[in-house]
Coordinates of C-alpha atoms in Angstrom, one line a residue:
M1 CA 0.0 0.0 0.0
T2 CA 1.6 3.3 -1.2
G3 CA 1.8 5.8 1.7
L4 CA 1.6 3.3 4.5
G5 CA 5.0 4.4 5.9
T6 CA 3.8 8.0 6.2
I7 CA 0.6 6.9 7.9
V8 CA 2.5 4.9 10.5
N9 CA 4.9 7.8 10.9
C10 CA 2.1 10.3 11.5
A11 CA 0.4 8.0 14.0
A12 CA 3.7 7.7 15.9
V13 CA 4.1 11.5 16.1
V14 CA 0.6 11.8 17.6
V15 CA 1.3 9.1 20.2
G16 CA 4.6 10.7 21.1
A17 CA 3.1 14.2 21.4
V18 CA 0.2 12.9 23.6
I19 CA 2.6 11.1 25.9
G20 CA 4.9 14.1 26.1
M21 CA 2.0 16.5 27.0
V22 CA 1.0 14.1 29.8
L23 CA 4.5 14.1 31.1
K24 CA 4.7 17.9 30.9
K25 CA 2.0 18.3 33.5
A26 CA 4.1 16.2 35.9
L27 CA 7.4 17.9 35.3
K28 CA 8.8 21.0 36.9
E29 CA 10.2 23.8 34.7
R30 CA 13.8 23.0 35.4
F31 CA 13.3 19.4 34.2
C32 CA 11.7 20.7 31.0
E33 CA 14.6 23.0 30.4
L34 CA 17.1 20.2 30.8
I35 CA 15.1 17.9 28.5
M36 CA 15.0 20.7 25.9
Q37 CA 18.8 21.1 26.0
S38 CA 19.3 17.3 25.8
M39 CA 17.0 17.2 22.8
G40 CA 18.9 20.0 21.1
L41 CA 22.2 18.1 21.6
A42 CA 20.7 14.9 20.2
V43 CA 19.4 16.7 17.1
I44 CA 22.8 18.4 16.6
F45 CA 24.5 15.0 16.6
I46 CA 21.8 13.6 14.2
G47 CA 22.4 16.4 11.8
A48 CA 26.1 16.3 12.0
A49 CA 26.3 12.6 11.5
G50 CA 24.0 12.8 8.5
G51 CA 26.0 15.6 7.0
I52 CA 29.4 13.9 7.5
G53 CA 27.9 10.7 6.0
R54 CA 26.8 12.5 2.9
I55 CA 30.2 14.2 2.6
I56 CA 31.9 10.8 2.6
E57 CA 29.5 9.7 -0.1
L58 CA 30.2 12.7 -2.3
N59 CA 34.0 12.4 -1.8
K60 CA 33.8 9.0 -3.4
L61 CA 32.7 10.6 -6.7
D62 CA 35.1 11.8 -9.3
N63 CA 33.5 15.3 -9.0
G64 CA 32.9 15.0 -5.3
T65 CA 34.7 18.2 -4.3
T66 CA 32.8 20.1 -6.9
Q67 CA 29.5 18.7 -5.6
I68 CA 30.3 19.7 -2.0
V69 CA 31.1 23.3 -3.2
L70 CA 27.8 23.3 -5.1
M71 CA 26.0 22.3 -1.9
V72 CA 27.5 25.2 -0.1
I73 CA 26.3 27.5 -2.9
A74 CA 22.9 25.8 -2.8
F75 CA 22.6 26.5 0.9
A76 CA 23.5 30.1 0.5
L77 CA 21.1 30.6 -2.5
G78 CA 18.4 28.8 -0.7
A79 CA 18.8 31.0 2.4
F80 CA 18.8 34.1 0.3
F81 CA 15.6 33.3 -1.5
G82 CA 13.9 31.8 1.6
E83 CA 14.7 35.1 3.5
L84 CA 13.3 37.0 0.5
I85 CA 10.0 35.1 0.7
N86 CA 10.3 34.9 4.5
I87 CA 9.1 31.4 4.8
Q88 CA 9.8 31.4 8.6
H89 CA 7.3 34.2 9.1
L90 CA 4.6 32.4 7.0
T91 CA 5.2 29.3 9.1
E92 CA 4.9 31.2 12.3
R93 CA 1.7 32.9 11.1
F94 CA 0.2 29.4 10.3
A95 CA 1.2 28.3 13.8
A96 CA -0.4 31.4 15.3
W97 CA -3.6 30.6 13.4
L98 CA -3.5 27.0 14.6
K99 CA -3.0 28.3 18.1
I100 CA -6.2 30.4 17.9
K101 CA -8.2 27.7 16.2
T102 CA -7.3 25.1 18.9
K103 CA -8.1 27.6 21.6
S104 CA -4.5 27.5 22.9
E105 CA -4.0 31.3 23.3
N106 CA -2.6 30.9 26.8
D107 CA 0.1 28.4 25.6
T108 CA 3.2 30.6 25.2
G109 CA 5.3 27.8 23.7
F110 CA 2.7 26.7 21.0
V111 CA 4.3 28.5 18.0
S112 CA 7.9 27.6 18.9
G113 CA 6.9 24.0 19.6
F114 CA 5.1 23.6 16.3
V115 CA 7.9 25.2 14.3
S116 CA 10.8 23.3 16.0
A117 CA 9.0 19.9 15.9
S118 CA 7.9 20.4 12.3
L119 CA 11.4 21.2 11.1
T120 CA 13.0 18.4 13.1
I121 CA 10.8 15.6 11.7
C122 CA 10.1 16.9 8.2
V123 CA 13.6 17.8 7.1
G124 CA 16.4 15.2 6.8
A125 CA 17.5 12.2 4.9
M126 CA 15.0 9.7 6.2
A127 CA 12.1 12.2 5.5
V128 CA 13.1 12.2 1.9
I129 CA 14.5 8.7 1.2
G130 CA 11.7 7.0 3.2
P131 CA 8.8 8.3 1.1
I132 CA 10.7 7.6 -2.1
Q133 CA 11.3 4.0 -1.1
D134 CA 7.6 3.8 -0.1
A135 CA 6.5 5.1 -3.6
L136 CA 8.9 3.1 -5.8
S137 CA 9.3 -0.3 -4.1
H138 CA 6.7 -0.3 -1.2
D139 CA 9.7 -0.6 1.1
Y140 CA 8.5 0.9 4.4
S141 CA 11.6 0.0 6.5
T142 CA 13.1 3.5 6.6
L143 CA 9.8 5.2 7.5
F144 CA 9.0 2.6 10.1
T145 CA 12.4 3.3 11.7
K146 CA 11.8 7.0 11.4
A147 CA 8.4 6.6 13.1
V148 CA 10.1 5.1 16.2
L149 CA 12.7 7.9 16.3
D150 CA 10.0 10.6 15.7
L151 CA 7.9 9.2 18.5
V152 CA 10.7 9.6 21.0
I153 CA 11.8 13.0 19.6
V154 CA 8.3 14.5 19.6
M155 CA 7.5 13.0 23.0
V156 CA 10.6 14.8 24.5
M157 CA 9.8 18.0 22.7
A158 CA 6.1 17.9 23.8
S159 CA 7.2 17.4 27.4
A160 CA 9.1 20.6 27.2
M161 CA 7.2 22.7 24.6
G162 CA 3.7 21.5 24.9
K163 CA 0.7 21.2 22.6
G164 CA 2.2 22.9 19.5
T165 CA 4.4 19.9 18.8
L166 CA 1.3 17.7 18.3
F167 CA 0.3 19.7 15.2
S168 CA 3.7 19.0 13.5
V169 CA 1.9 15.9 12.2
L170 CA 0.1 18.2 9.7
P171 CA 3.3 19.3 7.8
L172 CA 4.7 15.8 8.2
A173 CA 1.7 14.3 6.4
V174 CA 1.8 16.9 3.7
V175 CA 5.5 16.9 3.0
Q176 CA 6.0 13.1 3.0
G177 CA 2.8 12.6 1.2
L178 CA 3.9 15.0 -1.6
I179 CA 7.3 13.4 -1.8
T180 CA 5.6 10.0 -2.2
L181 CA 3.3 11.3 -5.0
I182 CA 6.0 13.2 -6.8
A183 CA 8.4 10.2 -6.6
K184 CA 5.9 8.2 -8.6
L185 CA 5.6 10.9 -11.2
V186 CA 9.3 11.7 -11.7
E187 CA 10.9 8.3 -10.9
P188 CA 13.3 8.4 -13.9
L189 CA 14.8 11.8 -12.7
L190 CA 15.5 10.7 -9.2
T191 CA 19.3 9.9 -9.4
D192 CA 21.4 8.7 -6.5
L193 CA 23.2 12.0 -6.6
A194 CA 20.0 14.1 -6.3
I195 CA 19.0 12.0 -3.3
T196 CA 22.4 12.4 -1.7
N197 CA 22.4 16.1 -2.2
I198 CA 19.0 16.5 -0.7
S199 CA 20.1 14.4 2.3
F200 CA 23.2 16.5 2.7
I201 CA 21.3 19.8 2.8
G202 CA 18.6 18.2 5.0
S203 CA 21.2 17.2 7.6
M204 CA 22.6 20.7 7.6
L205 CA 19.1 22.1 8.3
I206 CA 18.6 19.6 11.2
F207 CA 21.9 20.7 12.7
C208 CA 20.6 24.3 12.7
V209 CA 17.4 23.2 14.4
G210 CA 19.4 21.5 17.1
V211 CA 21.5 24.6 17.7
N212 CA 18.2 26.6 18.1
L213 CA 16.9 24.1 20.6
M214 CA 20.1 23.8 22.7
F215 CA 21.3 27.3 22.7
D216 CA 18.1 29.2 22.2
K217 CA 19.5 30.7 19.0
K218 CA 17.3 32.0 16.2
F219 CA 18.4 30.5 13.0
R220 CA 15.5 31.0 10.7
V221 CA 15.7 27.4 9.5
A222 CA 12.4 27.6 7.5
N223 CA 14.0 30.3 5.4
M224 CA 16.7 27.9 4.4
L225 CA 14.4 25.3 3.0
P226 CA 14.7 26.4 -0.7
A227 CA 18.2 25.1 -0.5
L228 CA 16.7 21.6 -1.0
L229 CA 15.5 22.7 -4.5
F230 CA 18.9 24.1 -5.4
A231 CA 20.5 20.8 -4.2
V232 CA 18.3 18.8 -6.7
A233 CA 18.9 21.3 -9.5
F234 CA 22.7 21.3 -9.1
S235 CA 22.8 17.5 -9.3
Y236 CA 21.8 17.7 -12.9
I237 CA 24.4 20.2 -14.0
P238 CA 26.1 18.3 -16.9
F239 CA 29.6 19.8 -16.6
V240 CA 30.1 18.6 -13.1

């Protein structure tokens, strides 16, 4: 069944968020702060490990150094155009709208919880490769593994940041669902290099999310998302 992996992944996020919100009520603020820092550290390591893995893959290619330079350029271009559009602002406006619609006006962490959780579970190698495998070969193993990881990640985030994390399931369903659909339509164009480049940029974005969580920095990670499109485009440049 095409899409089963994403369905299971979404269900795991909901379960994790509910468990986390129950725990939040039982934890004092200092515990929530420590949990948030721990979560940030874990996300940093996940992003760093993924990025290093992709660099190793690219270095094995004849034009590996060129591809790495192109990914740096893709990241810069993506950030520029994302800032121009101000995707972060649009994301936060959507979160604020959800906050009102769910009658969560008194939840001060709703917007940050939604944005942080959404970026953490929607951006990265597994969020791209999993739906593609689901679409092309009905291989759900990557998404089932991701479901377990996301359950734990969202549970911890929800215990520190609250109800907003629960609604990260909405962008997760949309993003992975679209990737599954598009993968079926453009199967011949999905080269190994394109997937590696997407995974590389995705890992860099996850690293930035981790820094935001751990150090309370304000990297506008959503504004960097267009870098994923440049990563795909650059993988088809014929002279590299």
